[in-house]
Coordinates of C-alpha atoms in Angstrom, one line a residue:
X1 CA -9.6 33.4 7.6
X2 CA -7.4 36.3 7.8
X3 CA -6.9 37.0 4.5
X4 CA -8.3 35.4 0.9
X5 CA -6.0 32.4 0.2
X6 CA -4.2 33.0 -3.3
X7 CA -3.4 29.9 -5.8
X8 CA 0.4 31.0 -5.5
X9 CA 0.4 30.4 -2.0
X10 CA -1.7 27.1 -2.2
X11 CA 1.0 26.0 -4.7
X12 CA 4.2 26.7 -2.4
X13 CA 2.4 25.1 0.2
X14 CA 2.0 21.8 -1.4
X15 CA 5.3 22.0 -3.0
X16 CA 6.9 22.3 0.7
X17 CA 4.4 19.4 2.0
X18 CA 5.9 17.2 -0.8
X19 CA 9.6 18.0 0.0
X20 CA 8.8 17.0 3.8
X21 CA 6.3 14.4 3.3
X22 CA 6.9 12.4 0.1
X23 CA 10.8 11.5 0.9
X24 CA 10.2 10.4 4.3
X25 CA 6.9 8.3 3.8
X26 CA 8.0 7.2 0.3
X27 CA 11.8 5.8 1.4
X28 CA 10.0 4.5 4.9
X29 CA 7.9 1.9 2.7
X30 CA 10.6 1.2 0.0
X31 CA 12.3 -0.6 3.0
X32 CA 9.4 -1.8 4.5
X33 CA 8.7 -3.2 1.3
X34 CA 12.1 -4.4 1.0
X35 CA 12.0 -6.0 4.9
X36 CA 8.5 -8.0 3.9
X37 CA 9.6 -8.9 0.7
X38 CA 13.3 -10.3 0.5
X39 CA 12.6 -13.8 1.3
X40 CA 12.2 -14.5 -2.4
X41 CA 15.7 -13.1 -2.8
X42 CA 17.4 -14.9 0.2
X43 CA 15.3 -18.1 -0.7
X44 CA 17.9 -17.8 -4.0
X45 CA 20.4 -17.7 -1.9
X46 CA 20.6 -20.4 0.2
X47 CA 18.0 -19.9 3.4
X48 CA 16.3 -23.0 2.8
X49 CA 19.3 -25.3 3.7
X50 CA 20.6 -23.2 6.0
X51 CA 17.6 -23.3 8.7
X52 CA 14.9 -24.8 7.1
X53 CA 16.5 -27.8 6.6
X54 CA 16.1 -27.7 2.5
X55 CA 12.7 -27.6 2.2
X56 CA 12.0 -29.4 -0.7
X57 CA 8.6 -28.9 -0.8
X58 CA 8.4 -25.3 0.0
X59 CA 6.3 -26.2 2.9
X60 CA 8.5 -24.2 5.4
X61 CA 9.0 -21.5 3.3
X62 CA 5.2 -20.7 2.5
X63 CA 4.5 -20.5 6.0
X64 CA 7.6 -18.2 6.9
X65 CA 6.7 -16.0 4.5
X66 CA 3.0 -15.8 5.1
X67 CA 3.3 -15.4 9.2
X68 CA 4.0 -11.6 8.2
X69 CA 0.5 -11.0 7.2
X70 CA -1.2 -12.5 10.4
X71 CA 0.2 -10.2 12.6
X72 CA -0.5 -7.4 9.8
X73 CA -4.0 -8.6 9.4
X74 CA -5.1 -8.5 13.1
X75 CA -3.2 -5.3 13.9
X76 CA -4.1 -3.0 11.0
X77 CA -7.8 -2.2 12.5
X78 CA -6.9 -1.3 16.0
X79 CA -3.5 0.1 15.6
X80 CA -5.1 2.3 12.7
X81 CA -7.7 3.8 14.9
X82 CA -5.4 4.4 18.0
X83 CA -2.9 5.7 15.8
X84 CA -5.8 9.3 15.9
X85 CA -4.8 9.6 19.4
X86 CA -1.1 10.1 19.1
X87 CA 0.8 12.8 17.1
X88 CA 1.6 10.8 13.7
X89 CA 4.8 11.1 13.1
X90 CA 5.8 10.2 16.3
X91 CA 3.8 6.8 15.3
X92 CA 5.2 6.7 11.7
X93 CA 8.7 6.5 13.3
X94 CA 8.3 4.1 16.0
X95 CA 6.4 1.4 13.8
X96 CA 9.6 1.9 11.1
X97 CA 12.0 0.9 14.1
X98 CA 10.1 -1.4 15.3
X99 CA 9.6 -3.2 11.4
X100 CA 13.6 -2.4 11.0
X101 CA 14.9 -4.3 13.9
X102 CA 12.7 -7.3 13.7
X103 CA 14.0 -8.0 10.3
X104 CA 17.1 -7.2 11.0
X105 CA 17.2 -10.0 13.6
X106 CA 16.0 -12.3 11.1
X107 CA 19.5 -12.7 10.2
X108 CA 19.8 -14.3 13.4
X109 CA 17.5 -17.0 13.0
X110 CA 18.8 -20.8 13.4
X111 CA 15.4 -22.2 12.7
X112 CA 12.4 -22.2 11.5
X113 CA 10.3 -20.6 14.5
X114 CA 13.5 -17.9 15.0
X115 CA 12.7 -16.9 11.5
X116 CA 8.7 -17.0 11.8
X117 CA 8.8 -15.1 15.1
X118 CA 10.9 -12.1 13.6
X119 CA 8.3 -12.3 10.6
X120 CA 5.1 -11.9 12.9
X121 CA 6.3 -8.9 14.7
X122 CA 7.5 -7.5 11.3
X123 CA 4.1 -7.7 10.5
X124 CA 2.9 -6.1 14.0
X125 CA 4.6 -3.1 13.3
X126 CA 4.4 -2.5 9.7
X127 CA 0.4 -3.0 10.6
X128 CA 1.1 0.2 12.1
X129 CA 2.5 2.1 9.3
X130 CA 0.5 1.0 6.0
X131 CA -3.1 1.5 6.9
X132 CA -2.2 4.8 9.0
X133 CA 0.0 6.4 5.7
X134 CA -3.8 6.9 3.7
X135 CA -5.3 8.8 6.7
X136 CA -1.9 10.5 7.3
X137 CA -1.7 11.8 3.4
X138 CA -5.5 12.7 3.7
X139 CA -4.6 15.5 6.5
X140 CA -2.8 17.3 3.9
X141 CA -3.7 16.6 0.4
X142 CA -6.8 17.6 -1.2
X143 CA -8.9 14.8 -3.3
X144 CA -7.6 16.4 -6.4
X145 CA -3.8 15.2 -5.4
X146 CA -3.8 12.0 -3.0
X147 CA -3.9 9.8 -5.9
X148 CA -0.8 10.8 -7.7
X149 CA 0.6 11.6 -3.8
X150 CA -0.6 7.7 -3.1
X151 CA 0.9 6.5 -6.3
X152 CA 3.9 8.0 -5.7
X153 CA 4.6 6.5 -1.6
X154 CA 2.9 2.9 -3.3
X155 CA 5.1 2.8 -6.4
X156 CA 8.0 2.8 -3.6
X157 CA 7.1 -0.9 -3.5
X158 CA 7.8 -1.4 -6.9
X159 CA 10.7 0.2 -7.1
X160 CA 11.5 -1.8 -3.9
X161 CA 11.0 -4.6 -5.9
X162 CA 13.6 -3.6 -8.7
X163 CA 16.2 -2.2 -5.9
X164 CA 15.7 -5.3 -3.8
X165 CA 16.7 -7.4 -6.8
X166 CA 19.7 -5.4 -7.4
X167 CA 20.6 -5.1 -4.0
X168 CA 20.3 -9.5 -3.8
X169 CA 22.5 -9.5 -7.0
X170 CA 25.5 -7.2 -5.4
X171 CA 25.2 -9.0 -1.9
X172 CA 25.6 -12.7 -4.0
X173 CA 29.0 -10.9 -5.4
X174 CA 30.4 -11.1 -1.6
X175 CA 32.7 -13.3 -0.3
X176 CA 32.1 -13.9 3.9
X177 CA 32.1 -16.0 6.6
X178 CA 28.6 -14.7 7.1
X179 CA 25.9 -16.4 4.6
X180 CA 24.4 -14.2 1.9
X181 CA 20.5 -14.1 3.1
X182 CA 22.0 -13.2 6.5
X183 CA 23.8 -10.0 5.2
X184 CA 20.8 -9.3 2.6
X185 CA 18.3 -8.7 5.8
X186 CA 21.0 -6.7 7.9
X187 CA 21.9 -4.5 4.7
X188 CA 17.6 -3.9 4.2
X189 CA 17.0 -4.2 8.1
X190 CA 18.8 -1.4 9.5
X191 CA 18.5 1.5 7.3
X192 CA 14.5 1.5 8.7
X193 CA 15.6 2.0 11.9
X194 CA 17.6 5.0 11.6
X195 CA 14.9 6.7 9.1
X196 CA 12.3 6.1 11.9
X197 CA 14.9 8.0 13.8
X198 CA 15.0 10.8 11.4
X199 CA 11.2 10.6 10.8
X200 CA 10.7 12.2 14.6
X201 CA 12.6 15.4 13.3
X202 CA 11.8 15.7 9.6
X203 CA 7.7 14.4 9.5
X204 CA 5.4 17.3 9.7
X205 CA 2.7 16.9 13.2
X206 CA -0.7 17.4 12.2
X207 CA -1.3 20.4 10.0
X208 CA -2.7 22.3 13.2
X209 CA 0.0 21.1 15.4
X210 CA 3.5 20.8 13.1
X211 CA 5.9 23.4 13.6
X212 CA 7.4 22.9 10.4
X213 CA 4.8 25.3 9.0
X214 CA 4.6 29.0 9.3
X215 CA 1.1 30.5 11.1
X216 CA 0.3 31.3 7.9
X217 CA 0.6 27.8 6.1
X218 CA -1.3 26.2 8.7
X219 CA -3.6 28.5 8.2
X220 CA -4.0 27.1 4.7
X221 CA -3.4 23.7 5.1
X222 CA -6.5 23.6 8.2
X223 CA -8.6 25.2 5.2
X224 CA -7.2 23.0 2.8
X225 CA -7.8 20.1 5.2
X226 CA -11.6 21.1 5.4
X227 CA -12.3 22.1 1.7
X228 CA -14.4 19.0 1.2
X229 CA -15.5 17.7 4.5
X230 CA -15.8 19.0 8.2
X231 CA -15.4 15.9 10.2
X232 CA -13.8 14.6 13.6
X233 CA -10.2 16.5 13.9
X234 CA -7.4 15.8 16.3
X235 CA -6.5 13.2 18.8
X236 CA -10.4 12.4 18.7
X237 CA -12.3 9.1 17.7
X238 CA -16.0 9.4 16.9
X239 CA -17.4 5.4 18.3
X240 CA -20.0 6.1 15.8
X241 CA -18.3 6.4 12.1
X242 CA -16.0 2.8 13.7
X243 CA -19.8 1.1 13.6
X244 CA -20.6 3.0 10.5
X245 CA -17.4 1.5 8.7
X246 CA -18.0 -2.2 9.9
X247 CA -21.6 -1.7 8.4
X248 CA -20.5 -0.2 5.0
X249 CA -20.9 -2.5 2.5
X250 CA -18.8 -0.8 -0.2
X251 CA -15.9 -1.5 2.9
X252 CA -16.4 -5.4 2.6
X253 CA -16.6 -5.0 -1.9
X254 CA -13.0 -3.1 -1.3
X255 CA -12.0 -5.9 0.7
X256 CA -12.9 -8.3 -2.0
X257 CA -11.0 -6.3 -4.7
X258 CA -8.0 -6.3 -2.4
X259 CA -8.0 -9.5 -1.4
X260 CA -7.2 -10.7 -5.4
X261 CA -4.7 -7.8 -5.9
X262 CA -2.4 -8.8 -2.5
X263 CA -3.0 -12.6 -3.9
X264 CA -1.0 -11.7 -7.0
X265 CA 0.9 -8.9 -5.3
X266 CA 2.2 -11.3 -2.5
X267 CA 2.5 -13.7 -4.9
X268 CA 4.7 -11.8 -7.2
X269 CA 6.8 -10.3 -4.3
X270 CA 7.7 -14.1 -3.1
X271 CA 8.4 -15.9 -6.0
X272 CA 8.7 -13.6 -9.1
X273 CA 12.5 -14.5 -9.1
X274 CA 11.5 -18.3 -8.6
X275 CA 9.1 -17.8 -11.9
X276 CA 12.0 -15.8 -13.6
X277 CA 14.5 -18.5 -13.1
X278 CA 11.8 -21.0 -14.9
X279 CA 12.6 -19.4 -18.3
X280 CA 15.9 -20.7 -18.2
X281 CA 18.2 -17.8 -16.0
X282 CA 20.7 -18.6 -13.1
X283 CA 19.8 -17.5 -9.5
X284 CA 22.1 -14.7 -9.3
X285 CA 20.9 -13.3 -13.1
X286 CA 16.7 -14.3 -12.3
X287 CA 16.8 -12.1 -9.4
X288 CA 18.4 -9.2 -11.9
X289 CA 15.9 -9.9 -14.3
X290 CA 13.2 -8.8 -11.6
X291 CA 14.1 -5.1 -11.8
X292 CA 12.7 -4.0 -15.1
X293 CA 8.9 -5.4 -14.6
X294 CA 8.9 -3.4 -11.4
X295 CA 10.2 -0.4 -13.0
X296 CA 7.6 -0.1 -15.8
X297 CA 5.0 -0.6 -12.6
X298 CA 6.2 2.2 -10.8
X299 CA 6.2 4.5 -14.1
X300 CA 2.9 3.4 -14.9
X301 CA 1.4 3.5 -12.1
X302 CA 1.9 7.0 -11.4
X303 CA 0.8 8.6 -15.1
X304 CA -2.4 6.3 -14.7
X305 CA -2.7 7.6 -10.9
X306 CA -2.1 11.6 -12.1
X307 CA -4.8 10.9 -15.1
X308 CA -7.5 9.9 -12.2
X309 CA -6.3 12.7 -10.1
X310 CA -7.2 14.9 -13.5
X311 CA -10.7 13.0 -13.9
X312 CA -11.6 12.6 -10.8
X313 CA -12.5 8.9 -11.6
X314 CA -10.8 5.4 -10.3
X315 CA -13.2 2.7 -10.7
X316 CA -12.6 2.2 -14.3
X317 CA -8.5 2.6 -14.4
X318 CA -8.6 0.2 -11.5
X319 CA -10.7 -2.3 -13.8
X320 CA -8.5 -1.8 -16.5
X321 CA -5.8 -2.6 -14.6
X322 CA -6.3 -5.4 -12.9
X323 CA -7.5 -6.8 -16.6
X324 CA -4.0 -6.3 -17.8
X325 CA -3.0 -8.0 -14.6
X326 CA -5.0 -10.9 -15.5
X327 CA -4.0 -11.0 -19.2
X328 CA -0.3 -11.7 -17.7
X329 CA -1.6 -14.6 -16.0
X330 CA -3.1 -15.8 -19.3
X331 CA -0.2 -15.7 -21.2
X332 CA 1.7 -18.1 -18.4
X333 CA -1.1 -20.1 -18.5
X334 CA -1.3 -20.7 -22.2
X335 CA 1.9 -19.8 -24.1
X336 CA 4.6 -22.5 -22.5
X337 CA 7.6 -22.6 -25.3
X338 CA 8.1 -18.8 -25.5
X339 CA 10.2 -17.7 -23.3
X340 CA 9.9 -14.0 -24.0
X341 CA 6.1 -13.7 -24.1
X342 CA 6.4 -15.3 -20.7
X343 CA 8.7 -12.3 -19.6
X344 CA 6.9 -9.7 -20.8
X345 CA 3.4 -11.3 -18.5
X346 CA 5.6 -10.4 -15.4
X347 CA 5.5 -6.8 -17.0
X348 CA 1.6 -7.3 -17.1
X349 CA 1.6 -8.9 -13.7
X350 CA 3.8 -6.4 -11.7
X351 CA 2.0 -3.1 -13.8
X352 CA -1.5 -4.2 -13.1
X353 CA -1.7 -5.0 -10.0
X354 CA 0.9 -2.3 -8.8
X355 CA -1.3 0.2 -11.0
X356 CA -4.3 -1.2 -9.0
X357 CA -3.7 -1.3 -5.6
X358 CA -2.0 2.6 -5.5
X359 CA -5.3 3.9 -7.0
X360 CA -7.8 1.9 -4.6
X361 CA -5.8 3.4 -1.6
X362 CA -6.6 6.6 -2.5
X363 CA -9.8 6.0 -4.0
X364 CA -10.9 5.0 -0.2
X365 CA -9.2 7.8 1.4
X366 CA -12.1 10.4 -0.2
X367 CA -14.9 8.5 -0.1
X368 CA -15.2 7.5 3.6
X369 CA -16.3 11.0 4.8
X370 CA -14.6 11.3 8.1
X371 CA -10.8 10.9 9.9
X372 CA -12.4 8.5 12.0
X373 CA -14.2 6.1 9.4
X374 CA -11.1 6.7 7.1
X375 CA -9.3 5.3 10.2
X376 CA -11.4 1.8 10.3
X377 CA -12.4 1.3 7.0
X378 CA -8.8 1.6 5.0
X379 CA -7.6 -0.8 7.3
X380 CA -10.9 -3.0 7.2
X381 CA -10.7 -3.5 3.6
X382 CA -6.7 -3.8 3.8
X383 CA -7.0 -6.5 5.9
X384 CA -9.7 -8.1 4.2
X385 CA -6.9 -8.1 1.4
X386 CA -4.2 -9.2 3.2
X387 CA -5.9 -12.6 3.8
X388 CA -5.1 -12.6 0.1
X389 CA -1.5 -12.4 0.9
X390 CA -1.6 -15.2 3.1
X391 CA -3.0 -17.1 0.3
X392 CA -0.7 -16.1 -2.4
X393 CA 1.9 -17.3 -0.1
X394 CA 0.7 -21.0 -0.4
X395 CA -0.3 -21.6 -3.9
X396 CA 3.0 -21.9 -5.7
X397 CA 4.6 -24.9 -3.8
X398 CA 7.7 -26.2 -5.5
X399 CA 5.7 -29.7 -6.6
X400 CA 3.6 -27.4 -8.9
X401 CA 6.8 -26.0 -10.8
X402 CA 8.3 -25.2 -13.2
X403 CA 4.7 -24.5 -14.9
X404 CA 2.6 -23.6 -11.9
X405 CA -1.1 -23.7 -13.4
X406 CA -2.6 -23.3 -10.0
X407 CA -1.2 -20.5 -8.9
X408 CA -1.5 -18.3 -12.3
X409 CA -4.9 -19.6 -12.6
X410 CA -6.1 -18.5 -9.1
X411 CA -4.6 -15.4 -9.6
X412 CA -6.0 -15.0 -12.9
X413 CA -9.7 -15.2 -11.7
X414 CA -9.0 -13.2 -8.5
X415 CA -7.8 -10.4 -10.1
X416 CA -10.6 -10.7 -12.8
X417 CA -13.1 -10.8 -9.8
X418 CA -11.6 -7.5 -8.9
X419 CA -12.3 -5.9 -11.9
X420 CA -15.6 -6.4 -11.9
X421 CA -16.1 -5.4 -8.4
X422 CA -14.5 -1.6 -9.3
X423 CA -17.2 -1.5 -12.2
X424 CA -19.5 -2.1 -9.9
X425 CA -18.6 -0.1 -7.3
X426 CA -17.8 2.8 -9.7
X427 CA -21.5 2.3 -10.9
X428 CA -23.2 2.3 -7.8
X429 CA -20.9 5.5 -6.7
X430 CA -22.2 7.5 -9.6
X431 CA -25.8 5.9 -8.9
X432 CA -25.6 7.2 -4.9
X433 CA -24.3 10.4 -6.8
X434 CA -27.2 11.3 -8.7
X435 CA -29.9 10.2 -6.2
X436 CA -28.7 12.6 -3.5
X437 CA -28.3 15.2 -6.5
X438 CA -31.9 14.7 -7.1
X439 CA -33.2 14.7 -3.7
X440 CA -30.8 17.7 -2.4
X441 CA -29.3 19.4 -5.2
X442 CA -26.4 19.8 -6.1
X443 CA -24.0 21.3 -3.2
X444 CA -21.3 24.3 -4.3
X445 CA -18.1 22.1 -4.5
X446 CA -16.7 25.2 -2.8
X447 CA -18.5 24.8 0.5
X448 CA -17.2 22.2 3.0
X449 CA -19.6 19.7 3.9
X450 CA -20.5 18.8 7.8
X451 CA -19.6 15.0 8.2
X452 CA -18.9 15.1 11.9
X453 CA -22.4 13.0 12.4
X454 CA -23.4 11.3 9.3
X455 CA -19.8 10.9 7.7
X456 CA -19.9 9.9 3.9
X457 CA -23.3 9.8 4.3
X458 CA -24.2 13.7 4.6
X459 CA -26.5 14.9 2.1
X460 CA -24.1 16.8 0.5
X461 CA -21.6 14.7 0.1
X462 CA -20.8 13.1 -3.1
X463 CA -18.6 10.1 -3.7
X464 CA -15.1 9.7 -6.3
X465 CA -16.8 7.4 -8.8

């Protein structure tokens, strides 16, 4: 180090980070949330009859939607890993075209495999992106910032959820020869392809690597990128920390917690306005209705993510939240003639599970030790959770409506299942904690640990609780 690294220029180095990293990653997944997610808009607005020849069990439609997360599921582990051999924004912008033209071409669909083929390679290439945005943020963000930094690029789906419905209320004010659904995907298709464009140009390389930094801020965001741990760098896998990942138990108990949150979150993103439209609302005013519970998630799910940044503790804010999640799920369960308790549970539903799922990201992205581990076990425990998707895709057929019991009720345990596994993760995180504390003392929080061979696992190292 050339010279003593000053808090002023720490500061003006994260500030430019932000302004070159948070609007590209965070409007990437606001349409890649939009592209997964507006088949509970276009189902509104007339996709069913058009190629699905009405549907009137939902049967169809389940299954389009839930192709997405196949191709997701088997992807996100490989593509993750290789995606450390190639420089990342290079691979952040070619999954974004790929995402953006596949649903773009949904609009060309006459049927119902057109429609499930454009979702599975949707799915292929946003497999790509999601898993690899942790691992990316992780290069240049210290433990004490990825969670509000995570909070902010995740809350994108929320707000993707309020802009979508927006967007699906303007686009059923148009008059064409061209069906509604058709124009909603090309209006949220194409815009992804020309940021992946943009994302070649504007993205920061690797902090060693970019040249959108001076010498002297990659200087400091190298040291920055060590401060905790001295692992695996560069276009290098360690084979090892892959086996240590699939052998992680704490992996497979994240898996488990994800797997009830994308059950309600896939769940919510599908047929909130289906659910809405149950208390009574036209299509065109259900979907409108969907904006404000995704608002409040986003707001709160970035002041509870900046408090565990503060703390440096998740385990219990995720528990929390997913109990508010479940709570929602309760009221639709149990309160059937009041219409405005049953609005405010979405509010429940869309904050805690939002709230949940931005804090677990980040929560993984510290304590797996090394780039390489970070790189199979975020998108081990992502798929794991996906499967959840798949399910929350299946358990609100249109036979079980207007009340649907089963699906609020699976939900409802699910994400009550989650919250016990953060307690006991969080537990057994401050447990592992204090053991290595008594066996090795406690290390100088200013000294980067060596986790190129054991990872997480380095004496020294000490988990996020």
């Amino acid at each position: 180090m050339s010279k003593p690294i000053t808090e002023v220029e720490e500061r003006h180095l994260v500030r430019k980070l932000d302004s070159y990293i948070l609007p590209m990653t965070c409007l990437l997944y606001l349409f890649a949330y939009l592209d997964r997610s507006n088949l509970g808009n276009a189902r509104l607005q007339g996709l069913p009859e058009d190629v699905l020849g009405g549907d009137e069990s939902g049967y169809y439609f389940d299954w389009v939607n839930s192709a997405f997360f196949f191709s997701y599921i088997l992807f996100q582990i490989p593509a993750s890993i290789a995606s450390k051999m190639f420089p990342p924004h290079f691979w952040i912008a070619s999954a974004a075209v790929g995402w953006g033209l596949a649903s773009t071409l949904m609009a060309t669909a006459f049927n119902f495999g057109g429609l499930v083929s454009a979702r599975v390679f949707m799915g292929l290439f946003e497999g790509c992106f999601g898993p690899g945005i942790p691992l990316y943020y992780s290069l240049f963000y210290t433990k004490h910032e990825m969670g509000l930094r995570m909070a902010y690029w995740f809350g994108f789906a929320a707000v993707a959820g309020a802009f979508g419905g927006l967007i699906a209320f303007g686009v059923n004010q148009i008059e064409s020869s061209i069906s509604n659904w058709r124009l909603l995907f090309i209006i949220e298709g194409i815009p992804a392809v020309i940021l992946g464009v943009l994302t070649v140009a504007l993205l920061p390389n690797r902090p060693e690597r970019t040249k959108l930094l001076t010498e002297r801020e990659r200087e400091i965001a190298l040291h920055r990128m060590h401060k905790v741990a001295r692992g695996d760098v560069g276009y290098t896998v360690n084979r090892a920390h892959i086996w240590m990942a699939f052998k992680d138990w704490r992996v497979y108990t994240g898996g488990v917690i994800f797997f009830g949150l994308n059950c309600a979150l896939a769940s919510i993103s599908a047929f909130l306005p289906t659910i809405i439209k149950t208390f009574g609302y036209t299509d065109a005013l259900a979907q409108l209705m969907t904006v404000p519970p995704y608002a409040v998630a986003a707001v709160v799910m970035s002041m509870v993510s900046y408090v565990t940044d503060r703390l440096q503790t998740r385990g219990l804010f995720m528990a929390g939240s997913s109990c508010i999640g479940a709570i929602g799920y309760i009221i639709l369960l149990t309160v059937e003639d009041n219409n405005g308790a049953r609005y405010f549970a979405t509010f429940c539903l869309t904050t805690g599970t939002y709230t949940s799922i931005g804090i677990i990201i980040a929560w993984y992205a510290h304590n797996l030790g090394s780039e390489t581990k970070k790189a199979t076990g975020i998108p081990m425990f992502m798929a794991i959770g996906q499967c959840g998707s798949i399910l929350g895709s299946h358990i609100y057929p249109k036979a079980d409506g207007p009340k649907y019991t089963r699906g609020f009720a699976i939900c409802c345990a699910l994400e009550l299942l989650a919250a016990l596994c953060c307690v006991f993760l969080h537990v057994s995180y401050k447990w592992d904690n204090a053991r290595r504390d008594s066996l090795h003392g406690k290390p100088d929080p200013d000294v980067s640990v060596d986790t190129r061979e054991l990872a997480d696992k380095a004496p020294n190292f000490r988990y996020m609780g």
